[in-house]
């Protein structure tokens, strides 16, 4: 006999909800039109129940306290918790877990874990405001992760799952008027819905959005409404079509006001049966809503004298026309961002002010579209998107907002991939992926048992977000493969809302979707698509130019293609911001944690740090580069012209003292080279210049050597970076095999070194020939050539250059090249060529949350660093074949050694290894293929 009760709701695929009210558009009831038009929600029939609640956490639902929902239950020993919040960030439970695709639970769908499934019990109290004591009372939860039961005054109210979709319950018959009411909520960390909420995100739990008590008049009220704006063929005049569902009988008064609250049109219709009321009102030459011109009208719907609902209306028409996505008859280009809801202290509990600041940053950086990263956002975001002008794809938003249905089951691909045979593993990646995705889809996406779970999520998010003009696309979400349930979702959406387009990336041939879409395609792939005359639908890149700290690169090339080829209609950068969680070490050092920092296992490490903003939502250099690439084309041309018209003909090389010859003095361990006011010392065993003095002032603090390694960036790691580490490039060092000396007739002297650069363990190397030419002027010419030899040579070298250290006093740097901020060969559009100066070397350092190569400057003509008292070193590169032809080079100056950067896994750990002296890296080339 089973020791467990009947299958619990949270582990029962046949129970998705209990006693939920039907989904509806997001609106509230006001007592008058003036109150409604004020946009002041404090005047609505709404009471927010956010605040401090009592809280208890158990490791399993079966260990949670029984009877806690009763008013007399003793909660005096319970903790306090803020609502909204996520309990893992309030010091409860085992802490946050980060995985990208892998399920963090034992995989046995549709069953959720019975043990190791934390269960939070919440209790608060409320009273009914006088001004809606006679109303129908609704309890509304905007977001709870992942499933929950609700009680009022000890009576069961209902159950809901679908973490980012709202739910409403009618509690009219359960409350006490004029007294205190006890609200109890039991939240389950995991439920059967967890299998289709497998997004790349922190796995955290709790009531993370607001909870409201709503009042709706009992006898007659607006249950729901929808709005469509239909233009004529010339996109000049329009019809405002409004459908209203009324509970009860009454007359509905419709009014439309412009942005200045001047009435434009009015109409009435009487409700008296079960059919919805339908308005079709002509509007002459309305202002058109676009992401660039977000003009909003005010719609009011009144029932009697004391019930008004309102929403802002944007006149815009979305179509797939002439093979393109068009709004108001014109092709659009999506310049978007993938945005998760995340704050470094609060997780998915995001304040209105923080959310608004995100959107302001987007607007001021030329972003016009947002994709909500596979789940509906806080509904207030869509109000902001309407007002500020973003296209929204629900599942994301932007000047295109894409909304998604809170649906992803990526972890099944991990399972399918692990089951491949050796022969299948040897297949080309794309064919292998097709095989694994087909198998993975059988678990849920192509399973009839999951039909209601999939379609129900589509229904919920379409109803909730249908009124927003910024929402121009519905998304069937992300990385859930492709199956019958996606087709069913698309069929339902088209039957209910034919005014928007539908997007889903795994429908690779766009058989059902309104567009083709890809993630991270090569440039040649999208150009080939654009030049294929057989394509009848456009291509958008739902994720592109992956932004994991240093980078992304090649943004300009993608944007050029979007403007050149009409069928390429833009994309959404991945991602908006790093998702580090603010934390501290035991000794008080602050840092932003990622997977593994909270004893979470399994985890996907720092893959969560993948944004163009750092974790506190401050821009990094990649964001500045993205802004520049998104600029209007004319502005780009004008600025480029301005840059080209500015110049500085090169740093003057010091004159040689013709009467002074350079001499070489050899000892058993070193070579001393003297010329004029300069003396160099070179170690015979190391082949490195260990000292360089001018007028007895030491100019270097670390030997001067060829170098070829730098700490791989996050985007390097999967391919080239993995190869470098496999080939032990990080263990490479220079070994001297021979040395020759020569004093020249022109007064200069040469030292030629025969050297090898190679790693421990393996046999490959670079055979180097290094020639040092010393002049009495105090200048040093360095010429290095290399020839790769041996087995298992790296496929690429990250850099070819030299590294040296300078005394700590050398803090003033100036250069003529790209700046002021960091730049690389494929990420430099935003950094103009000019003369740049910093007074502290630390100002050149763009400290990443996850240490990696950064802070490079490219296209440099010359670079000079000094101690502010006359002593310093200046650098220019010349082409080997022509010493008069300057060669552009890269440099990096910091207080951090390359191996310390590579070995440190957090910023605070790297900062603990900061050197007193300055480390300067000079590079002739980057990313050399062999």
mmCIF file with all atom_site columns, C-alpha atoms in Angstrom, residues 18-22 45-49 53 124-129 132-141 148-159 167-185 211-216 218 221 223:
data_model
loop_
_atom_site.group_PDB
_atom_site.id
_atom_site.type_symbol
_atom_site.label_atom_id
_atom_site.label_alt_id
_atom_site.label_comp_id
_atom_site.label_asym_id
_atom_site.label_entity_id
_atom_site.label_seq_id
_atom_site.pdbx_PDB_ins_code
_atom_site.Cartn_x
_atom_site.Cartn_y
_atom_site.Cartn_z
_atom_site.occupancy
_atom_site.B_iso_or_equiv
_atom_site.pdbx_formal_charge
_atom_site.auth_seq_id
_atom_site.auth_comp_id
_atom_site.auth_asym_id
_atom_site.auth_atom_id
_atom_site.pdbx_PDB_model_num
ATOM 1  C CA . UNK A 1 18  ? -7.910  24.668 -10.020 1.00 0.00 ? 18  UNK A CA 1
ATOM 2  C CA . UNK A 1 19  ? -10.664 27.283 -9.798  1.00 0.00 ? 19  UNK A CA 1
ATOM 3  C CA . UNK A 1 20  ? -8.775  29.897 -11.803 1.00 0.00 ? 20  UNK A CA 1
ATOM 4  C CA . UNK A 1 21  ? -10.813 32.621 -13.419 1.00 0.00 ? 21  UNK A CA 1
ATOM 5  C CA . UNK A 1 22  ? -10.533 32.738 -17.231 1.00 0.00 ? 22  UNK A CA 1
ATOM 6  C CA . UNK A 1 45  ? -10.334 49.169 -7.171  1.00 0.00 ? 45  UNK A CA 1
ATOM 7  C CA . UNK A 1 46  ? -6.966  47.644 -6.328  1.00 0.00 ? 46  UNK A CA 1
ATOM 8  C CA . UNK A 1 47  ? -5.183  46.837 -3.091  1.00 0.00 ? 47  UNK A CA 1
ATOM 9  C CA . UNK A 1 48  ? -1.569  45.646 -3.274  1.00 0.00 ? 48  UNK A CA 1
ATOM 10 C CA . UNK A 1 49  ? -0.819  42.926 -0.723  1.00 0.00 ? 49  UNK A CA 1
ATOM 11 C CA . UNK A 1 53  ? 4.594   37.974 5.273   1.00 0.00 ? 53  UNK A CA 1
ATOM 12 C CA . UNK A 1 124 ? -0.440  37.280 5.575   1.00 0.00 ? 124 UNK A CA 1
ATOM 13 C CA . UNK A 1 125 ? -3.658  39.088 6.516   1.00 0.00 ? 125 UNK A CA 1
ATOM 14 C CA . UNK A 1 126 ? -5.736  41.767 4.821   1.00 0.00 ? 126 UNK A CA 1
ATOM 15 C CA . UNK A 1 127 ? -8.981  43.656 5.171   1.00 0.00 ? 127 UNK A CA 1
ATOM 16 C CA . UNK A 1 128 ? -11.414 44.779 2.457   1.00 0.00 ? 128 UNK A CA 1
ATOM 17 C CA . UNK A 1 129 ? -11.226 48.499 1.554   1.00 0.00 ? 129 UNK A CA 1
ATOM 18 C CA . UNK A 1 132 ? -15.134 48.017 -2.895  1.00 0.00 ? 132 UNK A CA 1
ATOM 19 C CA . UNK A 1 133 ? -16.631 45.985 -0.076  1.00 0.00 ? 133 UNK A CA 1
ATOM 20 C CA . UNK A 1 134 ? -19.690 45.291 -2.254  1.00 0.00 ? 134 UNK A CA 1
ATOM 21 C CA . UNK A 1 135 ? -17.621 44.150 -5.244  1.00 0.00 ? 135 UNK A CA 1
ATOM 22 C CA . UNK A 1 136 ? -16.771 40.748 -6.563  1.00 0.00 ? 136 UNK A CA 1
ATOM 23 C CA . UNK A 1 137 ? -13.326 40.226 -5.008  1.00 0.00 ? 137 UNK A CA 1
ATOM 24 C CA . UNK A 1 138 ? -10.458 38.711 -6.935  1.00 0.00 ? 138 UNK A CA 1
ATOM 25 C CA . UNK A 1 139 ? -7.049  37.630 -5.771  1.00 0.00 ? 139 UNK A CA 1
ATOM 26 C CA . UNK A 1 140 ? -4.415  38.144 -8.491  1.00 0.00 ? 140 UNK A CA 1
ATOM 27 C CA . UNK A 1 141 ? -0.870  36.741 -8.474  1.00 0.00 ? 141 UNK A CA 1
ATOM 28 C CA . UNK A 1 148 ? 1.150   27.085 -5.623  1.00 0.00 ? 148 UNK A CA 1
ATOM 29 C CA . UNK A 1 149 ? -2.040  26.431 -3.681  1.00 0.00 ? 149 UNK A CA 1
ATOM 30 C CA . UNK A 1 150 ? -4.074  29.260 -2.144  1.00 0.00 ? 150 UNK A CA 1
ATOM 31 C CA . UNK A 1 151 ? -6.344  29.389 0.935   1.00 0.00 ? 151 UNK A CA 1
ATOM 32 C CA . UNK A 1 152 ? -8.409  32.269 2.345   1.00 0.00 ? 152 UNK A CA 1
ATOM 33 C CA . UNK A 1 153 ? -9.545  32.011 5.971   1.00 0.00 ? 153 UNK A CA 1
ATOM 34 C CA . UNK A 1 154 ? -8.677  28.327 5.952   1.00 0.00 ? 154 UNK A CA 1
ATOM 35 C CA . UNK A 1 155 ? -10.792 27.493 2.881   1.00 0.00 ? 155 UNK A CA 1
ATOM 36 C CA . UNK A 1 156 ? -9.091  26.110 -0.259  1.00 0.00 ? 156 UNK A CA 1
ATOM 37 C CA . UNK A 1 157 ? -9.290  28.638 -3.093  1.00 0.00 ? 157 UNK A CA 1
ATOM 38 C CA . UNK A 1 158 ? -7.322  27.149 -5.967  1.00 0.00 ? 158 UNK A CA 1
ATOM 39 C CA . UNK A 1 159 ? -4.085  26.036 -7.589  1.00 0.00 ? 159 UNK A CA 1
ATOM 40 C CA . UNK A 1 167 ? -3.584  33.917 -12.172 1.00 0.00 ? 167 UNK A CA 1
ATOM 41 C CA . UNK A 1 168 ? -6.812  35.224 -10.670 1.00 0.00 ? 168 UNK A CA 1
ATOM 42 C CA . UNK A 1 169 ? -9.162  33.598 -8.168  1.00 0.00 ? 169 UNK A CA 1
ATOM 43 C CA . UNK A 1 170 ? -12.661 34.677 -7.126  1.00 0.00 ? 170 UNK A CA 1
ATOM 44 C CA . UNK A 1 171 ? -12.575 34.892 -3.320  1.00 0.00 ? 171 UNK A CA 1
ATOM 45 C CA . UNK A 1 172 ? -15.861 36.761 -2.849  1.00 0.00 ? 172 UNK A CA 1
ATOM 46 C CA . UNK A 1 173 ? -17.470 33.929 -0.869  1.00 0.00 ? 173 UNK A CA 1
ATOM 47 C CA . UNK A 1 174 ? -14.404 33.278 1.309   1.00 0.00 ? 174 UNK A CA 1
ATOM 48 C CA . UNK A 1 175 ? -13.727 36.693 2.837   1.00 0.00 ? 175 UNK A CA 1
ATOM 49 C CA . UNK A 1 176 ? -15.072 38.498 5.875   1.00 0.00 ? 176 UNK A CA 1
ATOM 50 C CA . UNK A 1 177 ? -16.303 42.027 5.219   1.00 0.00 ? 177 UNK A CA 1
ATOM 51 C CA . UNK A 1 178 ? -15.170 44.548 7.787   1.00 0.00 ? 178 UNK A CA 1
ATOM 52 C CA . UNK A 1 179 ? -12.717 42.160 9.434   1.00 0.00 ? 179 UNK A CA 1
ATOM 53 C CA . UNK A 1 180 ? -9.311  40.600 9.103   1.00 0.00 ? 180 UNK A CA 1
ATOM 54 C CA . UNK A 1 181 ? -8.773  37.867 6.514   1.00 0.00 ? 181 UNK A CA 1
ATOM 55 C CA . UNK A 1 182 ? -5.991  35.285 6.473   1.00 0.00 ? 182 UNK A CA 1
ATOM 56 C CA . UNK A 1 183 ? -4.332  34.553 3.131   1.00 0.00 ? 183 UNK A CA 1
ATOM 57 C CA . UNK A 1 184 ? -2.162  31.420 2.996   1.00 0.00 ? 184 UNK A CA 1
ATOM 58 C CA . UNK A 1 185 ? -0.083  30.313 0.010   1.00 0.00 ? 185 UNK A CA 1
ATOM 59 C CA . UNK A 1 211 ? -0.112  40.125 -5.292  1.00 0.00 ? 211 UNK A CA 1
ATOM 60 C CA . UNK A 1 212 ? -3.305  42.181 -5.622  1.00 0.00 ? 212 UNK A CA 1
ATOM 61 C CA . UNK A 1 213 ? -6.822  42.259 -4.285  1.00 0.00 ? 213 UNK A CA 1
ATOM 62 C CA . UNK A 1 214 ? -9.109  43.514 -7.075  1.00 0.00 ? 214 UNK A CA 1
ATOM 63 C CA . UNK A 1 215 ? -12.700 44.734 -6.950  1.00 0.00 ? 215 UNK A CA 1
ATOM 64 C CA . UNK A 1 216 ? -15.143 44.126 -9.852  1.00 0.00 ? 216 UNK A CA 1
ATOM 65 C CA . UNK A 1 218 ? -20.980 42.253 -8.949  1.00 0.00 ? 218 UNK A CA 1
ATOM 66 C CA . UNK A 1 221 ? -18.760 44.429 -15.167 1.00 0.00 ? 221 UNK A CA 1
ATOM 67 C CA . UNK A 1 223 ? -14.903 40.784 -18.058 1.00 0.00 ? 223 UNK A CA 1
#
